[in-house]
Tab-separated table of C-alpha atoms and ligand atoms in Angstrom:
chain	number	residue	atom	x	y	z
A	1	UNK	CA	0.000	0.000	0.000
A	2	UNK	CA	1.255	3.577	-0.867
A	3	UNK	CA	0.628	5.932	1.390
A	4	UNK	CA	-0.281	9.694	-0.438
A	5	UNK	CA	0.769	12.808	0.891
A	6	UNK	CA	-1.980	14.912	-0.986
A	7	UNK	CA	-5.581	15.226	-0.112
A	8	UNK	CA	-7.781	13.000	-1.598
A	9	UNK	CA	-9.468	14.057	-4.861
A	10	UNK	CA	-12.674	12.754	-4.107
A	11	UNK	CA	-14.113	12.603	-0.331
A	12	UNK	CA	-14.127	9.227	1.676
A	13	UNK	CA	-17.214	8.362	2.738
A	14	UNK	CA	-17.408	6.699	6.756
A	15	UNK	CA	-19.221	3.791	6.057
A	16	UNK	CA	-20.494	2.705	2.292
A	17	UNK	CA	-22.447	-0.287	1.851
A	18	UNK	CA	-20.720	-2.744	-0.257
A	19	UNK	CA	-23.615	-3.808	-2.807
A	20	UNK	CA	-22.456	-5.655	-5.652
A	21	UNK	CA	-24.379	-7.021	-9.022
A	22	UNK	CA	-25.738	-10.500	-6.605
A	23	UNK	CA	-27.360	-8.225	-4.490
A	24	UNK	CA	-29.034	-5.937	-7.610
A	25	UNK	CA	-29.878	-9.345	-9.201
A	26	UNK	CA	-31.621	-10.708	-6.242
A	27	UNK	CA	-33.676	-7.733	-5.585
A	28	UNK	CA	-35.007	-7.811	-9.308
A	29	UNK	CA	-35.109	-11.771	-8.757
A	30	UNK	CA	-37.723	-11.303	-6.076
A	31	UNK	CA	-39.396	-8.559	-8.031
A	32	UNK	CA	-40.244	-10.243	-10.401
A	33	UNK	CA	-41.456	-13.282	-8.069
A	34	UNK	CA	-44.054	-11.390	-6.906
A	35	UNK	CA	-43.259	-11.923	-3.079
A	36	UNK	CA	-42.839	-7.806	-1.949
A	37	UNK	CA	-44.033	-8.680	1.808
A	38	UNK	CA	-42.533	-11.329	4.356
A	39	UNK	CA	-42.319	-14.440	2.316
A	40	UNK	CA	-39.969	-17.417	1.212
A	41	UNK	CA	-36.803	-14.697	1.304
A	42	UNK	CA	-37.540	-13.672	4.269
A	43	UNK	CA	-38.026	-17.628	6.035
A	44	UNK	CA	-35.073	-18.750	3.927
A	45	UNK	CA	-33.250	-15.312	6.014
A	46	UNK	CA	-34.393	-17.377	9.254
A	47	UNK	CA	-33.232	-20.412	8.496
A	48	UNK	CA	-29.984	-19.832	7.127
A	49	UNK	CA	-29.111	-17.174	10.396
A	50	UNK	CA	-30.064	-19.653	12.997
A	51	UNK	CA	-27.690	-21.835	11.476
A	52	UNK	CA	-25.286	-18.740	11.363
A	53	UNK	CA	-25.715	-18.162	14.754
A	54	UNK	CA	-26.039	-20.866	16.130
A	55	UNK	CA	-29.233	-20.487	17.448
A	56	UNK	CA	-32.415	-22.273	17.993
A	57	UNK	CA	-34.812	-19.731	16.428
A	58	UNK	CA	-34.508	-16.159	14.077
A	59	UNK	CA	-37.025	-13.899	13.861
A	60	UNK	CA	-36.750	-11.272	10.717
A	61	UNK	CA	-38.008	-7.816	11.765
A	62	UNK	CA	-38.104	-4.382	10.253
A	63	UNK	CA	-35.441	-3.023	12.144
A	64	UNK	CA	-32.815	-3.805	14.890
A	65	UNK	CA	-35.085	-1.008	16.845
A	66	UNK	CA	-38.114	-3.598	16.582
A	67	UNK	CA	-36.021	-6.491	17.177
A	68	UNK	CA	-34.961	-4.853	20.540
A	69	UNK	CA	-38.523	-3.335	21.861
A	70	UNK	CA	-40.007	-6.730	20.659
A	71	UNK	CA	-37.486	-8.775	23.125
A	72	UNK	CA	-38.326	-6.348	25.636
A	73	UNK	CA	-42.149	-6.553	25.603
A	74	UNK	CA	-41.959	-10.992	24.650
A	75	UNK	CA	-40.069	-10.922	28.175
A	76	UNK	CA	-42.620	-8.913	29.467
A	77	UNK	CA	-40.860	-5.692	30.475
A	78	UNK	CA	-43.226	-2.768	31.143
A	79	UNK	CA	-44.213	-0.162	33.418
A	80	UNK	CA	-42.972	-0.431	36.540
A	81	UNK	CA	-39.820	-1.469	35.354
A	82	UNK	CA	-36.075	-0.597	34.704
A	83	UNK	CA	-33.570	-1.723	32.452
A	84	UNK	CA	-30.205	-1.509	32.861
A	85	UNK	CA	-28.092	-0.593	29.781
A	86	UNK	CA	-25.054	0.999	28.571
A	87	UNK	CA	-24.878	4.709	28.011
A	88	UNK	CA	-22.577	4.387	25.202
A	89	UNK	CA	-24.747	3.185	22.655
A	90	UNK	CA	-27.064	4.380	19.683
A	91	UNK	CA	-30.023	5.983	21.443
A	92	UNK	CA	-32.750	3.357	20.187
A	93	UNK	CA	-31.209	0.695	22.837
A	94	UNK	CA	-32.870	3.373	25.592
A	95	UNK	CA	-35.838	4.041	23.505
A	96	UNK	CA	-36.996	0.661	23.415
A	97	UNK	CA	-36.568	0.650	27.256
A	98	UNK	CA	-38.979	3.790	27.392
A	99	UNK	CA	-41.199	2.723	24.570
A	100	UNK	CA	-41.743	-0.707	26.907
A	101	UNK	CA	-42.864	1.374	29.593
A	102	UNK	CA	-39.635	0.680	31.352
A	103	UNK	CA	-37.177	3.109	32.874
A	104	UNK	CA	-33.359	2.786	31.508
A	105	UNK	CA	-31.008	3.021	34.138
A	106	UNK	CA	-27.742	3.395	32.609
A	107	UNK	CA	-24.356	1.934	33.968
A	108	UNK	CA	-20.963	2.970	33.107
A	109	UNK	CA	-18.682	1.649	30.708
A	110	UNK	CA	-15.439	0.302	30.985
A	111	UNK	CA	-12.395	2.498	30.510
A	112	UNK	CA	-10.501	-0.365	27.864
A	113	UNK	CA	-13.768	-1.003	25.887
A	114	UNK	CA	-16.381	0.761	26.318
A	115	UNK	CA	-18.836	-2.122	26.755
A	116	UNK	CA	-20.792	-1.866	29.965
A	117	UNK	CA	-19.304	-2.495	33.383
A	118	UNK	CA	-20.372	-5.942	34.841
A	119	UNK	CA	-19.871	-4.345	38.352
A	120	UNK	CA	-21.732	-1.198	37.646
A	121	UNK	CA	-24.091	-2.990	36.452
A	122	UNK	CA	-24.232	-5.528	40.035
A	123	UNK	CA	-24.516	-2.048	42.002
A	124	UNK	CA	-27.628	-0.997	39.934
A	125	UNK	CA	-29.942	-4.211	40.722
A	126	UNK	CA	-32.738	-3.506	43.226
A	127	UNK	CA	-36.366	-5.121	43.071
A	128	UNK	CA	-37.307	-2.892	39.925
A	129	UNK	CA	-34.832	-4.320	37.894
A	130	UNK	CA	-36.385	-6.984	35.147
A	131	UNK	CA	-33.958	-7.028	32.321
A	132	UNK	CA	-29.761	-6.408	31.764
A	133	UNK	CA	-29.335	-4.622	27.794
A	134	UNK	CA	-25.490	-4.979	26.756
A	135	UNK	CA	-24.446	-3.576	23.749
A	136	UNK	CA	-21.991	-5.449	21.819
A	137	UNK	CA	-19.927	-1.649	20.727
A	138	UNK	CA	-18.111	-2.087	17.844
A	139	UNK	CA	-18.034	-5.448	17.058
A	140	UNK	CA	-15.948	-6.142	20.874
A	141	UNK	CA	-18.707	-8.580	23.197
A	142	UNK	CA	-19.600	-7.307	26.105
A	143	UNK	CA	-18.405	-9.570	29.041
A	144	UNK	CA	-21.543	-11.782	29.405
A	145	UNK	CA	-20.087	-13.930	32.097
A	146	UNK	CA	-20.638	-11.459	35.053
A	147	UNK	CA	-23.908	-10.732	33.297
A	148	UNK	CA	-25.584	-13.627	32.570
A	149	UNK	CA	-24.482	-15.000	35.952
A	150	UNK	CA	-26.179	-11.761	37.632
A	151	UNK	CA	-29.173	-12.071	35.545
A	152	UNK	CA	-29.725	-15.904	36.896
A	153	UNK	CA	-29.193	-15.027	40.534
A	154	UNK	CA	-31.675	-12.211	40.518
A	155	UNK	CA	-34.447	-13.823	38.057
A	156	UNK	CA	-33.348	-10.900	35.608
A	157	UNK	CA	-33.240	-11.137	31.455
A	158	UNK	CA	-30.598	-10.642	29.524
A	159	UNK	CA	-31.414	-8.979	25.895
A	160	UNK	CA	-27.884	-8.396	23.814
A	161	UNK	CA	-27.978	-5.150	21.384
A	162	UNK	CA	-25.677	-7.121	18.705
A	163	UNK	CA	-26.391	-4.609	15.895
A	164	UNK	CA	-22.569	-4.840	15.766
A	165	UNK	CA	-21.675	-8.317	16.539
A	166	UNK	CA	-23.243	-10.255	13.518
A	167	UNK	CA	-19.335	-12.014	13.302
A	168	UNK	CA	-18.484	-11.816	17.037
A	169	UNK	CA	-18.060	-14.796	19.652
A	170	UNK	CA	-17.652	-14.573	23.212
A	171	UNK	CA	-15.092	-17.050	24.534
A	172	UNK	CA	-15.569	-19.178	21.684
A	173	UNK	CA	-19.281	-18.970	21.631
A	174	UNK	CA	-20.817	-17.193	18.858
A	175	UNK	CA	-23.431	-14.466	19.367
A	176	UNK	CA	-26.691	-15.091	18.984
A	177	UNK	CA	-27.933	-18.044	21.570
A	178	UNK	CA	-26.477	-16.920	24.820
A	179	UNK	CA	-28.905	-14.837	26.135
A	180	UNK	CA	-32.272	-14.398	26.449
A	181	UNK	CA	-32.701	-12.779	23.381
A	182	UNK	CA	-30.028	-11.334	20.895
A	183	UNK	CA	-31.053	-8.283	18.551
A	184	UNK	CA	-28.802	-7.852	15.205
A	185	UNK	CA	-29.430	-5.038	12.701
A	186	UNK	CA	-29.349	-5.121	8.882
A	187	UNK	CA	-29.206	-1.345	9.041
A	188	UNK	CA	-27.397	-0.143	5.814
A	189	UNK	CA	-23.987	0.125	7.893
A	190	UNK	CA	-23.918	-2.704	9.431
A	191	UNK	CA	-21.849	-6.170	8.375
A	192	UNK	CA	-24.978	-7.673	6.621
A	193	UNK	CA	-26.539	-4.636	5.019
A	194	UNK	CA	-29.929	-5.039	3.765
A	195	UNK	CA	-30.583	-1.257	3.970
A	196	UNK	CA	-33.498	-1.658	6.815
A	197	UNK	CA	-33.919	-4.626	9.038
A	198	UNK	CA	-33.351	-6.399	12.230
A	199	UNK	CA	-32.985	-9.936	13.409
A	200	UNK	CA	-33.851	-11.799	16.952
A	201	UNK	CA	-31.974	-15.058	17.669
A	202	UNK	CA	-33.011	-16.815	21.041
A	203	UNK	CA	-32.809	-20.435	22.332
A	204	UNK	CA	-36.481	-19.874	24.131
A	205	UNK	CA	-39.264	-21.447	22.166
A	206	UNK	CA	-41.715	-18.789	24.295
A	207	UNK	CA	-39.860	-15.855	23.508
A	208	UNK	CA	-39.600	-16.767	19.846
A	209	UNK	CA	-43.155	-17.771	19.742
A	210	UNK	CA	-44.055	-14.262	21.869
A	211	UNK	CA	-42.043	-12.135	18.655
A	212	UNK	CA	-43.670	-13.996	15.755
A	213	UNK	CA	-46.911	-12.845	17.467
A	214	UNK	CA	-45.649	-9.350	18.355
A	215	UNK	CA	-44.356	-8.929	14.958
A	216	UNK	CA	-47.376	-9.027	12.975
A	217	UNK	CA	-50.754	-10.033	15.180
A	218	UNK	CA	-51.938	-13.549	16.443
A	219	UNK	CA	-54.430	-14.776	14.658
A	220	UNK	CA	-57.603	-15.614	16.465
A	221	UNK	CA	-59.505	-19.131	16.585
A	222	UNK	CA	-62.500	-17.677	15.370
A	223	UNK	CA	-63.441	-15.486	12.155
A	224	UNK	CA	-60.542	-15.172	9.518
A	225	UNK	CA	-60.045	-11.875	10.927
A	226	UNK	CA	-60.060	-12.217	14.442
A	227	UNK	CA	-56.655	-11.325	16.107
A	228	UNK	CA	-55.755	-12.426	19.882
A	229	UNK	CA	-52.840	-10.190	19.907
A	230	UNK	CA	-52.302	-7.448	18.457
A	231	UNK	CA	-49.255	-7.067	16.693
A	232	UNK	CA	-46.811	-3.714	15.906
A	233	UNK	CA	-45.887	-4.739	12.141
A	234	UNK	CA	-42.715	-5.205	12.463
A	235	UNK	CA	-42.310	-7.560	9.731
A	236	UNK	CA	-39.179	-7.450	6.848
A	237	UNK	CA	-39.885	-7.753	3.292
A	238	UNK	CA	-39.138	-9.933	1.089
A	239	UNK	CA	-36.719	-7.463	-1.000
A	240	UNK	CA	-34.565	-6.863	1.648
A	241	UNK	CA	-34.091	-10.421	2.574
A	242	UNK	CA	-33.413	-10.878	-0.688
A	243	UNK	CA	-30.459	-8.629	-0.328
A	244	UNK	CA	-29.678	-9.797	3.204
A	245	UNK	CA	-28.818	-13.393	1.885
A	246	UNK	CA	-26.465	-12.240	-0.390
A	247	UNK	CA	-24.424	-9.829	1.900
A	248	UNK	CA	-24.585	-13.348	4.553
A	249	UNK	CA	-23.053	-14.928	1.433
A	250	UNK	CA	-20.297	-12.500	1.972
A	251	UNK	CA	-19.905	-12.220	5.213
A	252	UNK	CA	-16.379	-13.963	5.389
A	253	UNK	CA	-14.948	-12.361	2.480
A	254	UNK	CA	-16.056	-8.887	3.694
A	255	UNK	CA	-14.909	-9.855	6.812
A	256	UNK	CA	-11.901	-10.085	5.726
A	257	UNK	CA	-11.668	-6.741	4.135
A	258	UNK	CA	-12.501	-5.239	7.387
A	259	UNK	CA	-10.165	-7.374	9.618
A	260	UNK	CA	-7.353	-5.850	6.797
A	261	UNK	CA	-8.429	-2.692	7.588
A	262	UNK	CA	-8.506	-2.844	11.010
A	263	UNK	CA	-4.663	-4.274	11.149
A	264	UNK	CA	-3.594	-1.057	8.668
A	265	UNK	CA	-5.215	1.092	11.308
A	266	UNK	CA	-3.191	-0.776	14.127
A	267	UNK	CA	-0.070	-0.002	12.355
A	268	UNK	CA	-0.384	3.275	11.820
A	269	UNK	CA	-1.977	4.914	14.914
A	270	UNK	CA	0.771	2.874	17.237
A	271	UNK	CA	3.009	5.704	16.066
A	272	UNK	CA	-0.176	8.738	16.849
A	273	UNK	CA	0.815	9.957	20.311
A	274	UNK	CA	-2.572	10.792	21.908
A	275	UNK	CA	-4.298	8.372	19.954
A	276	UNK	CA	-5.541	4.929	20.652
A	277	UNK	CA	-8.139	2.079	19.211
A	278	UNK	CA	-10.579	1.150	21.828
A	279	UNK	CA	-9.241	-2.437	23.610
A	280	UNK	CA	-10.001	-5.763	22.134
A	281	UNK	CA	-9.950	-9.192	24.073
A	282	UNK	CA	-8.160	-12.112	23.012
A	283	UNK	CA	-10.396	-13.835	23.717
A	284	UNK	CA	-13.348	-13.062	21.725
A	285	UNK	CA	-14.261	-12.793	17.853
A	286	UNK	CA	-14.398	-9.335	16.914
A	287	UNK	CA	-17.086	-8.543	14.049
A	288	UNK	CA	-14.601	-5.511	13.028
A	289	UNK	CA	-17.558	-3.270	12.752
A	290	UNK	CA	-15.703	0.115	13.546
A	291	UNK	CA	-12.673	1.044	14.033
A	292	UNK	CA	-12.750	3.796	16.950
A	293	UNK	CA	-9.993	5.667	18.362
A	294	UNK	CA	-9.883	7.519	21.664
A	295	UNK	CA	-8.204	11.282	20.729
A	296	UNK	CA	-7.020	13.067	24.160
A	297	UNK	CA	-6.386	16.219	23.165
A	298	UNK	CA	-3.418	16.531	25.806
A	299	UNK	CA	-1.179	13.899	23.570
A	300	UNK	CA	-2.959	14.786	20.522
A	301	UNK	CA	-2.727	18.592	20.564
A	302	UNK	CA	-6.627	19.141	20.045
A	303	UNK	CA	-10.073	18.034	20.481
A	304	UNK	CA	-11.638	14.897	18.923
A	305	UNK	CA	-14.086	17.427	17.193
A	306	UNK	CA	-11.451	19.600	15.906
A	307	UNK	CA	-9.597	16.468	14.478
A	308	UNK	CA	-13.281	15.027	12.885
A	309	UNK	CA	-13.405	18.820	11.315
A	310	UNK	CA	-9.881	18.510	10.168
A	311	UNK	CA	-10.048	15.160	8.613
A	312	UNK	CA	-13.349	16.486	7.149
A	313	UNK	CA	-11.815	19.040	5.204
A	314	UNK	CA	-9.206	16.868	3.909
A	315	UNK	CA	-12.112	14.995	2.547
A	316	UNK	CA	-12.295	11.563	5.420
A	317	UNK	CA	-15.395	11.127	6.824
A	318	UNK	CA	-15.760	9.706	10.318
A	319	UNK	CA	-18.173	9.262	12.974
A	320	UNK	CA	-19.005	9.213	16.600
A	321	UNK	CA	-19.917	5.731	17.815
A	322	UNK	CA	-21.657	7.242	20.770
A	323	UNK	CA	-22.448	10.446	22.645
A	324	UNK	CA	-23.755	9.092	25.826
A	325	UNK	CA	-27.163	9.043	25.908
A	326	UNK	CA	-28.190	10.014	29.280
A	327	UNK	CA	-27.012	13.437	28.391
A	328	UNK	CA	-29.090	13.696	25.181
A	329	UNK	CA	-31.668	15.984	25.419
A	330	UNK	CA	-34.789	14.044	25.696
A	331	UNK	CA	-33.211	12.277	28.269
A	332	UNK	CA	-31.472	14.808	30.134
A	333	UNK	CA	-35.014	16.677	30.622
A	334	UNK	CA	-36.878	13.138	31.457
A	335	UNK	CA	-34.529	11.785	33.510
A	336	UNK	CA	-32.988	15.110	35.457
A	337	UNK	CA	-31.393	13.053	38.124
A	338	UNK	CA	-28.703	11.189	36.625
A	339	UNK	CA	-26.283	9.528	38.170
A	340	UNK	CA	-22.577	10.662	36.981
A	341	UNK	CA	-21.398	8.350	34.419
A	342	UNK	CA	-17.420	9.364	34.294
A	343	UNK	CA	-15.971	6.649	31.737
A	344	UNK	CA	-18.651	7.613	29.226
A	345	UNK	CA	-18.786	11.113	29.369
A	346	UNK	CA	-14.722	11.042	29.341
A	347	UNK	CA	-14.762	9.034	26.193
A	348	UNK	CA	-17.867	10.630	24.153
A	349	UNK	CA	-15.799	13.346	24.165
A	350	UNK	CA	-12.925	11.264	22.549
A	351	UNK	CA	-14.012	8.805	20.536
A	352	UNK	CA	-13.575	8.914	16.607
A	353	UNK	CA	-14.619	6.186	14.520
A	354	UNK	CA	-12.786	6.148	11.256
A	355	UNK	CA	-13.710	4.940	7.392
A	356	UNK	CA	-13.963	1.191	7.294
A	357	UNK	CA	-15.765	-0.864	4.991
A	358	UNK	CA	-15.307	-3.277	2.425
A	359	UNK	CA	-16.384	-1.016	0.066
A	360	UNK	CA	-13.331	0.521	0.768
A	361	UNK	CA	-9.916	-0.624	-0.967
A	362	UNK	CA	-6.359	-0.495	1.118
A	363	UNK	CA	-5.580	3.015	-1.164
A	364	UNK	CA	-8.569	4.447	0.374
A	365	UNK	CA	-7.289	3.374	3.904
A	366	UNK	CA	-4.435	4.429	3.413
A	367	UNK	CA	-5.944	7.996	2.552
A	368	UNK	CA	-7.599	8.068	5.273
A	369	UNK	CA	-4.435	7.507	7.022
A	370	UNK	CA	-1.869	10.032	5.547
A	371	UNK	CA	-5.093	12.326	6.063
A	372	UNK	CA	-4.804	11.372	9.898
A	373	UNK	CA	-0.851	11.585	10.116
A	374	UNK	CA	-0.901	15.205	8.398
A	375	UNK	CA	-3.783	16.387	10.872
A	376	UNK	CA	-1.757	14.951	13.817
A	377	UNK	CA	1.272	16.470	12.787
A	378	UNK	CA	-0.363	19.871	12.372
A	379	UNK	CA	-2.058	19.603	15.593
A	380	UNK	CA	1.253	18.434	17.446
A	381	UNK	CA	3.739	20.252	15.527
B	401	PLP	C1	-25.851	-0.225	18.879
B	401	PLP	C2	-27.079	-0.110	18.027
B	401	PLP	N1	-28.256	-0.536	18.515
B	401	PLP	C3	-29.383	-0.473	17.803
B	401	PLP	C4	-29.386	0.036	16.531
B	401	PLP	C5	-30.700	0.133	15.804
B	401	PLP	O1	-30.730	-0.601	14.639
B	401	PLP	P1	-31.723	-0.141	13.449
B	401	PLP	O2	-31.148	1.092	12.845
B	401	PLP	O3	-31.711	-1.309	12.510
B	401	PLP	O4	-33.056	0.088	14.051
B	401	PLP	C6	-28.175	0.496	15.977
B	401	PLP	C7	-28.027	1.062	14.637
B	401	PLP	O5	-28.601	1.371	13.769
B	401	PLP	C8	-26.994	0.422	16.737
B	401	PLP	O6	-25.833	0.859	16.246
């Protein structure tokens, strides 16, 4: 790889979705087979990720967002309740808590990860608690251990936000049957794109039996169009199922790409004083979802925001993979009294996530690189 000491001529986008002429062919494929709605795609989605998983069942949903309110409500969270999550996380992992009727408590994160704190999390358990929500950031599990292990001494679910884990494994385990219920995305990002959609994998045949209900409606006994639940319509199409099984056809040799990435990245920032790629564990598969770098500005010479301006105008777009929720608005005005969260606030301050997809070739990296070394330089020079 050649590293270039010029700007880029054309800007870098953060995160493209790598859509090739299988997944354009399948799309007019189920076109043309009349199925637009849930149908054979979409069953064929089920089948092939529970096998991918490793999990019992797969439910196909419109959106990670469904996937997680619909664990959430088939556990039977509600009013009343709280749910303890992660404050570093996309804000629909604490909307689902609050569109539940539920009240997210958030515990801190961990300083080498950012995944939530297993002992924050055992300070926050009192008799309102019903369900643990880890968040999988990045691609990097959460340590389940400590949670599962809570969540069985105090009668507690666990529901995994794996919108970025559709590759990872904890200790050797894949993703996907561990918990009570595990939520994937197919968001247009994420490592099997589909543009829109989510996925639940469980081991329970009640939960799975409690989303296929909550997905659509339960059918009644009686007249054909008597319902005995009614259902949010969360269902996924057809055509995006379509496109799903093509980017799961993929998945390794994206993969791949991304795990490439990631080591270029490695390489480089070790010399970035100031710097640094969130932790990984040996132990665990990483899905290699984003590649996100901590920026203090005392090594680094500036702000993470002046650097994401900075690489903006030499064309690299990045990201921020998450402010911390609690002190989003809505939140902040709901919830008045929160508790001080010190690891998260610290690092959504810092955090950068740069361009990575398999989209992307190792030039582009590589741009996005030199871009990073000049803005370093100018910042520390
Ligand atoms: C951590 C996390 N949780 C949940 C979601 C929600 O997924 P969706 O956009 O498919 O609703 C996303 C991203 O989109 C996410 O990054």
């Amino acid at each position: 790889m050649q590293e270039v000491s010029q700007r880029r001529a054309t800007p870098l986008g953060f995160q493209p979705p790598a859509i090739g002429d299988e997944e354009i062919a399948a799309v007019v494929e189920t076109l043309r087979s009349g199925w637009l709605t849930t149908g054979p795609r979409a069953a064929e989605l089920e089948r092939r990720m529970s096998e991918y998983l490793e999990a019992e069942h797969v439910i196909a949903v419109a959106s990670g967002t469904a996937a997680l309110h619909l664990s959430l409500l088939a556990l039977g969270v509600g009013p009343g309740d709280e749910v303890i999550t992660t404050p570093i996380t996309w804000p629909a992992t604490a909307n689902v808590i609050v569109h539940a009727g539920a009240t997210p408590v958030f515990a801190d994160v961990r300083e080498s990860d950012l995944n939530i704190d297993p002992a924050r999390v055992a300070e926050l358990v009192n008799a309102r608690t019903k369900a643990i929500l880890p968040v999988h950031l990045a691609g990097q599990p959460a340590d389940l251990d400590p949670i599962l292990a809570l969540g069985a001494k105090h009668g507690l679910s666990v529901v995994e936000d794996a919108a970025h884990a559709a590759e990872s494994a904890y200790r050797g385990h894949k993703v996907g049957g561990l918990s009570d219920a595990t939520c994937f995305s197919l968001y247009a990002t994420k490592n099997i794109a589909a543009g829109e959609g989510g996925l639940v994998s469980t081991d329970r045949d009640d939960v799975a039996a409690a989303i296929r209900d909550l997905r659509l409606m339960r059918r009644g006994d009686g007249s054909l169009y008597d319902i005995a639940v009614p259902g949010y319509k969360a269902n996924l199409s057809d055509v995006l199922a379509a496109i799903a099984l093509v980017q799961l056809d993929k998945v390794e040799a994206h993969g791949e790409i991304r795990r490439r990435q990631f080591a270029l990245y490695n390489d480089a920032v070790g010399d970035l004083d100031g710097i640094e790629p969130l932790a990984r564990d040996d132990r665990d598969t990483h899905a290699y979802h984003l590649y996100v770098v901590r920026i203090d500005e005392e090594g680094a010479g500036a702000t993470r925001d002046a650097y994401q301006r900075a690489l903006a105008a030499e064309g690299i777009g990045t990201s921020v993979h998450f402010l911390p929720v609690h002190r989003l608005s809505w939140y902040r005005e709901r919830f008045p009294e929160q508790p001080p969260l010190p690891v998260a606030e610290r690092a959504g301050a810092e955090i950068l996530s740069l361009p990575l997809s398999p989209a992307h070739s190792d030039e582009d990296i590589g741009d996005a690189i030199a871009a990073l070394r000049r803005v370093h330089a100018q910042f520390t020079g």
